[in-house]
mmCIF file of C-alpha atoms and ligand atoms in Angstrom:
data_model
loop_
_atom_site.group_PDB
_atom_site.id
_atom_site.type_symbol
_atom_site.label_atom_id
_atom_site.label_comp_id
_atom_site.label_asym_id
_atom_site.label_seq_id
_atom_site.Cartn_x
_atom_site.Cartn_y
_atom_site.Cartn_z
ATOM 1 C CA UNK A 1 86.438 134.696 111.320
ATOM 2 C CA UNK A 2 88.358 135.800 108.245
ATOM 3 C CA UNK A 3 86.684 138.116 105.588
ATOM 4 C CA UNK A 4 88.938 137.755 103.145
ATOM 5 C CA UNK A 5 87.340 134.542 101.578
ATOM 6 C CA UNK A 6 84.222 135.349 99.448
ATOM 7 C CA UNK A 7 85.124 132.731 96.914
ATOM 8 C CA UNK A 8 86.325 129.524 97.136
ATOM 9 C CA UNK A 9 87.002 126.346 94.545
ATOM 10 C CA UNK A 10 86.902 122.629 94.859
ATOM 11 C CA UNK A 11 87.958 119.789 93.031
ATOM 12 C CA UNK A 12 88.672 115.689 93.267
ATOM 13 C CA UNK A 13 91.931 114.527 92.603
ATOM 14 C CA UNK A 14 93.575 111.147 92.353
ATOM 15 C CA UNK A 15 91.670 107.983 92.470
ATOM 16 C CA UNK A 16 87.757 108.665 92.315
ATOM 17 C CA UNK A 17 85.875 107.215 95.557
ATOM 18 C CA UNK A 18 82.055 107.229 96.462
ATOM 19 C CA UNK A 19 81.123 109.754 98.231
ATOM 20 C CA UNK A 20 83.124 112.551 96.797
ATOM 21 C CA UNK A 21 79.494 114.005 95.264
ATOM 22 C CA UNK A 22 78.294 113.826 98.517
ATOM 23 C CA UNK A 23 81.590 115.853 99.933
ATOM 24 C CA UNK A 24 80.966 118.088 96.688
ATOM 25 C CA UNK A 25 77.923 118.957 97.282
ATOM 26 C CA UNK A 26 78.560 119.577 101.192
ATOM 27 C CA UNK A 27 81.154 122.441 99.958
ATOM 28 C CA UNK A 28 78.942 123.764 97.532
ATOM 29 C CA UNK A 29 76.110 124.208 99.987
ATOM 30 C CA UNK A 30 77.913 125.386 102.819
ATOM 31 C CA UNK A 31 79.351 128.267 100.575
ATOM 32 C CA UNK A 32 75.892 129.191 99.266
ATOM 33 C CA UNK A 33 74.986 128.796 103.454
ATOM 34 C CA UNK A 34 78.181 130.962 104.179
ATOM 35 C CA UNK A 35 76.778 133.545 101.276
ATOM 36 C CA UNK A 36 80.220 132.818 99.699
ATOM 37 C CA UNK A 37 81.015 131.998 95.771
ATOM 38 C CA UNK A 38 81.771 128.648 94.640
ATOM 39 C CA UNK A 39 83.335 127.420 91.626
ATOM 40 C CA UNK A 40 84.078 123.898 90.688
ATOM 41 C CA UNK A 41 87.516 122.827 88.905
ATOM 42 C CA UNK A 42 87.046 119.479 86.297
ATOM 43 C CA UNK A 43 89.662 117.047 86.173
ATOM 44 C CA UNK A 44 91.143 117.945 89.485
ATOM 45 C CA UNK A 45 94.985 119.770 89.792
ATOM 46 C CA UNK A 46 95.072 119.579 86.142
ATOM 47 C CA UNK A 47 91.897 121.316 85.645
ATOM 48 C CA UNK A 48 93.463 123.864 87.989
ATOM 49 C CA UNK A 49 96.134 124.209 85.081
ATOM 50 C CA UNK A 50 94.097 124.543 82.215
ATOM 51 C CA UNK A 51 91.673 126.888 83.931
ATOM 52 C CA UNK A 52 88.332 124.145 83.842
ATOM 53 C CA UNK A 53 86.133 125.683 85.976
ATOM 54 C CA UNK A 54 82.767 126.345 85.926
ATOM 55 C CA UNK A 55 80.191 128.457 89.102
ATOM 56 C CA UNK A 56 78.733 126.221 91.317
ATOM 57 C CA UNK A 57 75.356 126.947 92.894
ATOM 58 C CA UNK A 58 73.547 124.750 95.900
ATOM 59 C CA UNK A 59 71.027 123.623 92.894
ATOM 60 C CA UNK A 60 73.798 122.368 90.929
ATOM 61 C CA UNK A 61 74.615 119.550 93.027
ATOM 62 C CA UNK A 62 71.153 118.161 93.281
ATOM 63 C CA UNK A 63 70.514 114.598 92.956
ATOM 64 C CA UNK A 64 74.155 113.692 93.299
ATOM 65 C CA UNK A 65 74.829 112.796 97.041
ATOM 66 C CA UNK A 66 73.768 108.988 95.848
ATOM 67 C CA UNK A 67 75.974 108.757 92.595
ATOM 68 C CA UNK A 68 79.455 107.203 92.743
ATOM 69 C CA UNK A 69 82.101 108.932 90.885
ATOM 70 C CA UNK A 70 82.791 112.787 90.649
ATOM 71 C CA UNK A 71 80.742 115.307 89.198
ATOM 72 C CA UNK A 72 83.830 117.101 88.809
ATOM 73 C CA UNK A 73 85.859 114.489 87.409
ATOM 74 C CA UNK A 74 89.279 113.341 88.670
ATOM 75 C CA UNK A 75 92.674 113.088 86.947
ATOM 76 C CA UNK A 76 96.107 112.064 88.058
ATOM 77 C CA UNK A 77 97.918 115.045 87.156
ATOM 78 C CA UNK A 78 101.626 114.972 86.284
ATOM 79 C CA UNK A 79 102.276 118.460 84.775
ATOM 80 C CA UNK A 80 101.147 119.846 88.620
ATOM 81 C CA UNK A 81 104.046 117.935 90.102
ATOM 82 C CA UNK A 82 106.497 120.436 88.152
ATOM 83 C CA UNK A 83 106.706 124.394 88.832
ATOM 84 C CA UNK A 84 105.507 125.364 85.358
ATOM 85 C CA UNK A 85 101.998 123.531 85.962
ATOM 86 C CA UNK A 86 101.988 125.202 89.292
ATOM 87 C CA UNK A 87 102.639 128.689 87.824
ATOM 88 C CA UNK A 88 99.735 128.055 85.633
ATOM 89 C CA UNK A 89 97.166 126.667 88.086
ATOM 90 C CA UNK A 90 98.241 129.735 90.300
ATOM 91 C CA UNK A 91 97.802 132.436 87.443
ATOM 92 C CA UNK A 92 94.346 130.922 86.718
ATOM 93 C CA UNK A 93 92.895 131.018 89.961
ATOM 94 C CA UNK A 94 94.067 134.802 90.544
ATOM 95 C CA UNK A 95 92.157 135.488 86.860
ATOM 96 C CA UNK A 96 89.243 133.992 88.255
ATOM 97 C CA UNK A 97 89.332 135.752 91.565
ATOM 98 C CA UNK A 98 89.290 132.585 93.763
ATOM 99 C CA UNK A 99 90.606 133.190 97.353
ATOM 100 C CA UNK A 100 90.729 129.361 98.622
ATOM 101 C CA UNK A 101 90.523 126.222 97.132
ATOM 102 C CA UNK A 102 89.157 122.651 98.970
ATOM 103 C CA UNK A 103 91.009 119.473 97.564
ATOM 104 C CA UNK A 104 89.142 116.178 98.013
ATOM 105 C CA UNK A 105 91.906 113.463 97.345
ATOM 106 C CA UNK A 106 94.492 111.186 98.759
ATOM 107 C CA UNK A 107 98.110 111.375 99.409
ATOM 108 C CA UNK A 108 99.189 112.353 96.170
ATOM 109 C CA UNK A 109 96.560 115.336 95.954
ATOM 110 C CA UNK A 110 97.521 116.652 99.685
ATOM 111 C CA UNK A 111 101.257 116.318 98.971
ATOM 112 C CA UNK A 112 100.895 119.057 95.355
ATOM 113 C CA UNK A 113 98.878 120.762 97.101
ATOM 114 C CA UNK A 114 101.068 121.506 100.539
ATOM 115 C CA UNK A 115 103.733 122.588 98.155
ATOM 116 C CA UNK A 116 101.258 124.844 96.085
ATOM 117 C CA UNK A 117 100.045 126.924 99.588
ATOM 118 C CA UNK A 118 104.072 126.802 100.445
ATOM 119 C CA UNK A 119 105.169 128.475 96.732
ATOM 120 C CA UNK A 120 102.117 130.919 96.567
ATOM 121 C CA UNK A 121 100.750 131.294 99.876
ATOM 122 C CA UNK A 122 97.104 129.833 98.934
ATOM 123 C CA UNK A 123 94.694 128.706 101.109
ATOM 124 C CA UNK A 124 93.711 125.261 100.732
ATOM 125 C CA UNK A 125 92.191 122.720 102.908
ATOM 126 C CA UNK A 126 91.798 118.599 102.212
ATOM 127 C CA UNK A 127 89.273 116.256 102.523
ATOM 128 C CA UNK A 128 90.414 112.549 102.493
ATOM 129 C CA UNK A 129 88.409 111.110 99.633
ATOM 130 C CA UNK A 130 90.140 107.576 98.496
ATOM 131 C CA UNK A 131 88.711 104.015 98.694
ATOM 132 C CA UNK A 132 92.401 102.888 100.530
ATOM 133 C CA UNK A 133 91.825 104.201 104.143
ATOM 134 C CA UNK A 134 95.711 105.297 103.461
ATOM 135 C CA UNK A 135 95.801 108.551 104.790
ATOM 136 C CA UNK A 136 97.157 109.650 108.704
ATOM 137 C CA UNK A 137 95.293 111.615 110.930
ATOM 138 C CA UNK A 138 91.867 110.463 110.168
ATOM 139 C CA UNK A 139 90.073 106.960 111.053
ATOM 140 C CA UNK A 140 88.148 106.902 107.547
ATOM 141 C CA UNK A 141 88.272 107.991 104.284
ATOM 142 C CA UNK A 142 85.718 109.130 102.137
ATOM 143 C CA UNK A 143 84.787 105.818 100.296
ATOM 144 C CA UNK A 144 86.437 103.579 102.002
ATOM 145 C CA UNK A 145 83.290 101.953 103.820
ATOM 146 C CA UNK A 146 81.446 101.709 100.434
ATOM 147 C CA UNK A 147 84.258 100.034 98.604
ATOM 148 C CA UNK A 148 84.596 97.470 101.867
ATOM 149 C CA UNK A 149 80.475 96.811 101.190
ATOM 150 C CA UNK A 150 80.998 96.231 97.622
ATOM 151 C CA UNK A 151 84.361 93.647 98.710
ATOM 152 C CA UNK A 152 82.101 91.761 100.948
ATOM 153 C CA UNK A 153 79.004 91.356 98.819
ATOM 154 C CA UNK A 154 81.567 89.875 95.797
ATOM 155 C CA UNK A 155 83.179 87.615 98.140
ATOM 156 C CA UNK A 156 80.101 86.566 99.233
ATOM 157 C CA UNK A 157 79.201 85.637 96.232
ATOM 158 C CA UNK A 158 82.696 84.016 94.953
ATOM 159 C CA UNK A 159 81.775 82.295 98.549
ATOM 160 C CA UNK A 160 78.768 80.180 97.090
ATOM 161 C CA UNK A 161 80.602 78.875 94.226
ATOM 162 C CA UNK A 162 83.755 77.923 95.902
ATOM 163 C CA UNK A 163 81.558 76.007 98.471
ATOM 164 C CA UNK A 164 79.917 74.139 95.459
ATOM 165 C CA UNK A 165 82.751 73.283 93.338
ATOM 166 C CA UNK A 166 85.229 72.618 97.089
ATOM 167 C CA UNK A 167 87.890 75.403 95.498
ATOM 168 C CA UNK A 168 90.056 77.719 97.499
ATOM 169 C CA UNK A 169 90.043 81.195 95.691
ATOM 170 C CA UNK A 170 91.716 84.017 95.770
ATOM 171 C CA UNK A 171 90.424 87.036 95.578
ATOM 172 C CA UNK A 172 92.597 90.377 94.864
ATOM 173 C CA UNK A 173 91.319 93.448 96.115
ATOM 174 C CA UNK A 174 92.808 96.952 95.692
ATOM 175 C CA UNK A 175 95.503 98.784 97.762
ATOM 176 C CA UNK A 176 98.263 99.534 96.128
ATOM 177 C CA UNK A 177 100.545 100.139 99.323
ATOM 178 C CA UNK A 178 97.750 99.760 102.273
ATOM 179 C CA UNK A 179 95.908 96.442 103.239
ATOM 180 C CA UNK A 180 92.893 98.222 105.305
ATOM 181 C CA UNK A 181 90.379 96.997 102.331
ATOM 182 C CA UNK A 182 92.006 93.628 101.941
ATOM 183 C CA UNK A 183 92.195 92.891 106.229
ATOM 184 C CA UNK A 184 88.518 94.696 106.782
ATOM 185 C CA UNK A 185 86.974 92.900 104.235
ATOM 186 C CA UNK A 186 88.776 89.656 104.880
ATOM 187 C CA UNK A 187 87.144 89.522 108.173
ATOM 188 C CA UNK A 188 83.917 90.670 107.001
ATOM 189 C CA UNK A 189 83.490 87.859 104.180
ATOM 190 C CA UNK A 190 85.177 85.671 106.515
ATOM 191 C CA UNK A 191 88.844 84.677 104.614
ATOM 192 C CA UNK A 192 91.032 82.119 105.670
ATOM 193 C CA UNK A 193 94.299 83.938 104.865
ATOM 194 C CA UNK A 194 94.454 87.936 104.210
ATOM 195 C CA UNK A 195 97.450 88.688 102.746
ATOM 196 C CA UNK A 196 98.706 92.647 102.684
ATOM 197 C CA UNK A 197 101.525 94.849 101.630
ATOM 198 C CA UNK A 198 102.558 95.695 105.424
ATOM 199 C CA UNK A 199 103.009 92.103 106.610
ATOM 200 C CA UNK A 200 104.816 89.287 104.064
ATOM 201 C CA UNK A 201 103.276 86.333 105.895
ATOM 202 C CA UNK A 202 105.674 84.479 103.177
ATOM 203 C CA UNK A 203 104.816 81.668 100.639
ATOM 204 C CA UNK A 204 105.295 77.922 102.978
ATOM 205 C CA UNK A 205 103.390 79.580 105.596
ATOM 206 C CA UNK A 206 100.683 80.087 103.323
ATOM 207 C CA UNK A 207 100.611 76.517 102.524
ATOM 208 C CA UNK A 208 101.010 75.196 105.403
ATOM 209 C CA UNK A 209 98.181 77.295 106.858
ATOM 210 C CA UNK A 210 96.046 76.136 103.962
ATOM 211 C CA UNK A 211 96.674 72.587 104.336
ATOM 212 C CA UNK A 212 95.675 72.988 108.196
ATOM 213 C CA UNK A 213 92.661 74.279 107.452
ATOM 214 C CA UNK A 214 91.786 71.744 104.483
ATOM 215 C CA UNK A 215 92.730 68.994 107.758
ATOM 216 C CA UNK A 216 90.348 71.036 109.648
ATOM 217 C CA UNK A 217 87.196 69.777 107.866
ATOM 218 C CA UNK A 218 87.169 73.158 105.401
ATOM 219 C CA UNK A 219 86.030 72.090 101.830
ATOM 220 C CA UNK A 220 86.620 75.231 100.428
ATOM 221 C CA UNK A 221 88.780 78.390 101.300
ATOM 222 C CA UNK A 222 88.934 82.217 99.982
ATOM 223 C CA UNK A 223 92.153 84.271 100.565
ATOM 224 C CA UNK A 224 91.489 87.997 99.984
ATOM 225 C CA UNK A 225 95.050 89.344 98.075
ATOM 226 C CA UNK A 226 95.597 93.119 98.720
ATOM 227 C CA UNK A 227 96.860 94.912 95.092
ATOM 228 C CA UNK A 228 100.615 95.538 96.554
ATOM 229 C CA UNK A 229 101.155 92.231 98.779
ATOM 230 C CA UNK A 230 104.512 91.187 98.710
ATOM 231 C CA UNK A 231 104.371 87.680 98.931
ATOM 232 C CA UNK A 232 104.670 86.986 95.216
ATOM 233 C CA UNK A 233 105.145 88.535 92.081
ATOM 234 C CA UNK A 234 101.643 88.567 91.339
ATOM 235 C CA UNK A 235 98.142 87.039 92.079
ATOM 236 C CA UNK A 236 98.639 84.673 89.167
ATOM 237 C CA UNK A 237 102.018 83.846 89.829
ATOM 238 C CA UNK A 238 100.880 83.050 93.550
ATOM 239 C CA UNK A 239 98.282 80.807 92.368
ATOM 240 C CA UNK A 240 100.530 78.953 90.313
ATOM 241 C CA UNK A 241 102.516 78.204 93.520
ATOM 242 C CA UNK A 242 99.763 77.435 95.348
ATOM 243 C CA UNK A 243 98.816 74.621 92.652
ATOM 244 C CA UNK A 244 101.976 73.324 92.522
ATOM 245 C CA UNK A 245 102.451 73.170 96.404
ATOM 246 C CA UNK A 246 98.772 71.602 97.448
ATOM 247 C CA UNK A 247 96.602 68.927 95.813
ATOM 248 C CA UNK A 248 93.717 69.180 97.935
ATOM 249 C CA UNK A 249 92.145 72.285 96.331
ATOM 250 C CA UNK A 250 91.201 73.473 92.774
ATOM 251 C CA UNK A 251 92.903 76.937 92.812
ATOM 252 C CA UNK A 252 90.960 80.024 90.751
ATOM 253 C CA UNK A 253 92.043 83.351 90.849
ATOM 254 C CA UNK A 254 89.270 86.523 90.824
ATOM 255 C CA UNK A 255 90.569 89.849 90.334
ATOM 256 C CA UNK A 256 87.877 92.532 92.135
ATOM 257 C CA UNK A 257 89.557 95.901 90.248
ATOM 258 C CA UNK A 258 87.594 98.683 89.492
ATOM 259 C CA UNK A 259 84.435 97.635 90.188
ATOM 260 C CA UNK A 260 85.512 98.726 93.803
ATOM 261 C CA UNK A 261 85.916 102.005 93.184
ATOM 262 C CA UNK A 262 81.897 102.183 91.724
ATOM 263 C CA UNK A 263 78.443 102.477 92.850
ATOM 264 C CA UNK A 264 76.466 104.126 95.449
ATOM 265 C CA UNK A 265 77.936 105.457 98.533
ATOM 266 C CA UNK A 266 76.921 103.956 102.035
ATOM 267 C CA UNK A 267 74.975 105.945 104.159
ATOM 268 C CA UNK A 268 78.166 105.736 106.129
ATOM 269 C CA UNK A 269 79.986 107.563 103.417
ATOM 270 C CA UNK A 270 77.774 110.160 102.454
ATOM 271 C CA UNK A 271 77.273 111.563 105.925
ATOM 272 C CA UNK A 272 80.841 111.224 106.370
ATOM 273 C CA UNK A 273 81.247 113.037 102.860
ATOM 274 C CA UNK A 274 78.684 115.850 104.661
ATOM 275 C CA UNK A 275 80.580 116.420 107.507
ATOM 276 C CA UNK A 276 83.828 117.051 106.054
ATOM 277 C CA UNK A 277 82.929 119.176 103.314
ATOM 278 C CA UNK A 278 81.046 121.529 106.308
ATOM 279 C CA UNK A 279 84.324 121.526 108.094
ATOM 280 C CA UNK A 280 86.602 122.651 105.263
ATOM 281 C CA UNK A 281 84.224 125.453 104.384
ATOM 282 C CA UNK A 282 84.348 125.999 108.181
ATOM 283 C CA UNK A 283 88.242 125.774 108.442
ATOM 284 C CA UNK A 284 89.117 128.179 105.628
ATOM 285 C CA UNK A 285 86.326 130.817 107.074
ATOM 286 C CA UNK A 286 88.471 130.308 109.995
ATOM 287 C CA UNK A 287 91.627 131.292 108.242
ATOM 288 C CA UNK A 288 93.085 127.557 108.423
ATOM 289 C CA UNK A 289 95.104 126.569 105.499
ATOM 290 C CA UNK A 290 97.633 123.486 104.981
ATOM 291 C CA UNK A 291 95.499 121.158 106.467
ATOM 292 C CA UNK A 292 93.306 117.957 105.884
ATOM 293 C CA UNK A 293 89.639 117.826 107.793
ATOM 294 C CA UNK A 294 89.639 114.461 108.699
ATOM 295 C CA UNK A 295 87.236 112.627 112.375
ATOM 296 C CA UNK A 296 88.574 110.835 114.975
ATOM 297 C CA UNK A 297 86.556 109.267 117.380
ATOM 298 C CA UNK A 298 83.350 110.341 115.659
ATOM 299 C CA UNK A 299 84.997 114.090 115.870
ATOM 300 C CA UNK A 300 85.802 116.353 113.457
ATOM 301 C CA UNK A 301 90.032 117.208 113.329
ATOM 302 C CA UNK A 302 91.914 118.951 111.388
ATOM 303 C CA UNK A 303 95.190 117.621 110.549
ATOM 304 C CA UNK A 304 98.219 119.326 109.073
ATOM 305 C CA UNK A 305 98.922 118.051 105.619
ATOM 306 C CA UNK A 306 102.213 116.869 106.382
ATOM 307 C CA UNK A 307 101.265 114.971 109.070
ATOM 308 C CA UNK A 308 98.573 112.795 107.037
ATOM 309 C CA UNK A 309 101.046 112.261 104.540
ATOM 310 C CA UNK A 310 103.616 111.339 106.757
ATOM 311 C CA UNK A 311 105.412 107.449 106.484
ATOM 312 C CA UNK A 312 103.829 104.096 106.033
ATOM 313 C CA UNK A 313 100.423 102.891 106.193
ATOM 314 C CA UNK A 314 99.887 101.914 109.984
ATOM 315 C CA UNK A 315 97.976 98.593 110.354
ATOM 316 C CA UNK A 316 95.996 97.657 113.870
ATOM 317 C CA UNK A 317 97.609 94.828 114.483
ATOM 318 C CA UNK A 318 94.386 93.825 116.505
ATOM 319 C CA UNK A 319 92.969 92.896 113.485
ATOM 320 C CA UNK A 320 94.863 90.635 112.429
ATOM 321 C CA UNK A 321 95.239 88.799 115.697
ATOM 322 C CA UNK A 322 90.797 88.688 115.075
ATOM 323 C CA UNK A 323 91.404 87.581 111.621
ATOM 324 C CA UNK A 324 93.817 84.443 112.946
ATOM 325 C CA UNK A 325 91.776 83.449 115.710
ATOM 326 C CA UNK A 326 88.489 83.454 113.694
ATOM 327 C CA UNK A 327 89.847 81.866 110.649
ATOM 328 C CA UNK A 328 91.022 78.704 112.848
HETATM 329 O O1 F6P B 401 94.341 105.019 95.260
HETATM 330 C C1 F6P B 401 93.160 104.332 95.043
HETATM 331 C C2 F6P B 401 93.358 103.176 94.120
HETATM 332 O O2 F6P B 401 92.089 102.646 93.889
HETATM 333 C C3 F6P B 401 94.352 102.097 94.552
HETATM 334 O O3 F6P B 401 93.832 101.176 95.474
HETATM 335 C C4 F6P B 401 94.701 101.461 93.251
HETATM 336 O O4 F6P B 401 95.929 100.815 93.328
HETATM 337 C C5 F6P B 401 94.751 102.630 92.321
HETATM 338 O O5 F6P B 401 93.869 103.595 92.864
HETATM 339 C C6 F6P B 401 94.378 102.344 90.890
HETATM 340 O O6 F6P B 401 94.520 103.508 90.157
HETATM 341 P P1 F6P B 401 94.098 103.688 88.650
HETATM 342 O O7 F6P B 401 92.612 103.727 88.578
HETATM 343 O O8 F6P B 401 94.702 104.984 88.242
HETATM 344 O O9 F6P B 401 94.640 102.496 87.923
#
């Protein structure tokens, strides 16, 4: 075990997700476990910049491991993708004596920060914290199974008036570049059509899927829209398609947004959350550095950064063979 770490940062980056108090809180407590310092850095890599941080003690994060959000807040920061914000962030956490830092983000977050450790030789270890389910390496992300609850319980709902009025919805959800939300919950809420960035099932075979199912005996019909699909220009533009390419349905559009990135985290998430903020504390102890702690199999792993922020979103094409044969 190293003993050069006896004080150690963390911060959330990117896109908030629930769950990241929980992961907060896990880092916080394992350092106070660990007798080791903690300090917390607001608005993630740009807090690092302006030198926002403030000690952390294990009663400081009581009462959050059920509130959504982040303590800590999270910003997108753009001044830490260029080599004078870097310079900064670096300078501050030498003033304040910090020897490692934990990052709980997404791609974006991992990427700054595997060229931070690269230009300054800093420890720092990820945690995968973004509702997408978009990174490699790891078979969850922190929030992922809360925003996938939250998905399910609107469609649900969106399900009971569609049924009563006979209308085919459709339902965006977010992922900007990754359909794991939109194909997960699909199933779940039990969609007709899921349509995602990494497959362009393309416009007439939309309709004439629709129009089989409408055949079928269906009276109404939801298709869940993931945030980047390619098949049109946009969710409204689709639906105007739709309208003009099928009679037998009443087309409305709902757009889920934020309200998916909210709320209370799943029990799933928060213990999830736990684990992974006791294995980055564990990891840097350990003098690992460049890497995200991510679980596979139910099993902790540490992955290096550029491998979970390598290429394209991988989707198990499984899925969608259960999503066609249950949506027949
Ligand atoms: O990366 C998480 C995510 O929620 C994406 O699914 C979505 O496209 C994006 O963030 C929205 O970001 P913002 O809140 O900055 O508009």
């Amino acid at each position: 075990m190293s003993t050069k770490i006896k004080r150690i940062a963390v911060l959330t980056s990117g896109g908030d997700a629930p769950g990241m108090n929980a992961a907060i809180r896990a880092v916080v407590r394992s350092c106070a476990y660990h007798k080791l310092e903690c300090v917390g850095v607001f608005r993630g890599l740009q807090g690092l910049i302006e030198g926002d941080f403030k000690e952390l003690g294990p009663r400081s994060v009581k009462n959050i491991i059920n509130r959504g959000g982040t303590l800590l807040k999270s910003a997108r920061s753009q001044e830490f993708r260029t080599k004078e914000g870097r310079e900064k962030a670096y300078k501050n956490l030498q003033e304040a004596q910090i020897d490692a830092l934990v990052v709980i983000g997404g791609d974006g977050s991992f990427t700054g920060s595997s060229i931070f450790i690269e230009e300054f030789d800093f420890p720092i270890v990820g945690l995968p914290g973004t509702i997408d389910n978009d990174i490699n390496g790891t078979d969850y992300t922190i929030g992922y199974d809360t925003a996938l609850n939250t998905v399910i319980e609107a469609i649900d709902k969106i399900r009971d008036t569609a049924n009563s009025h006979n209308r085919l919805f459709l339902v965006e959800v977010m992922g900007r570049d990754a359909g794991d939300i939109a194909l997960n919950a699909g199933i779940g809420a039990g969609a007709e059509e899921i349509l995602i960035p990494e497959q362009n099932l393309g416009k007439e075979r939309l309709i004439s899927s629709l129009k089989r199912s409408k055949k079928s005996g269906k009276s109404s019909s939801i298709v869940v829209v993931a945030e980047g699909d390619q098949i049109g220009k946009n969710i409204f533009e689709l639906a105007e398609y739709i309208r003009q390419n099928l009679d037998e349905y009443e087309v409305k559009v709902t757009v889920l947004g934020h309200i998916q990135r909210g709320g209370s985290p799943s029990c799933y998430d928060r213990v999830l959350a736990s684990r992974l903020g006791v294995g980055a504390v564990d990891a840097l102890l350990a003098g690992k550095r460049d890497i995200m702690i991510g679980i596979s199999h139910n099993k902790i792993v540490h992955v290096p950064f550029s491998e979970a922020i390598k290429g394209e979103n991988e989707i198990d094409l499984d899925l969608i063979r259960v999503a066609d044969i249950i949506s027949v």
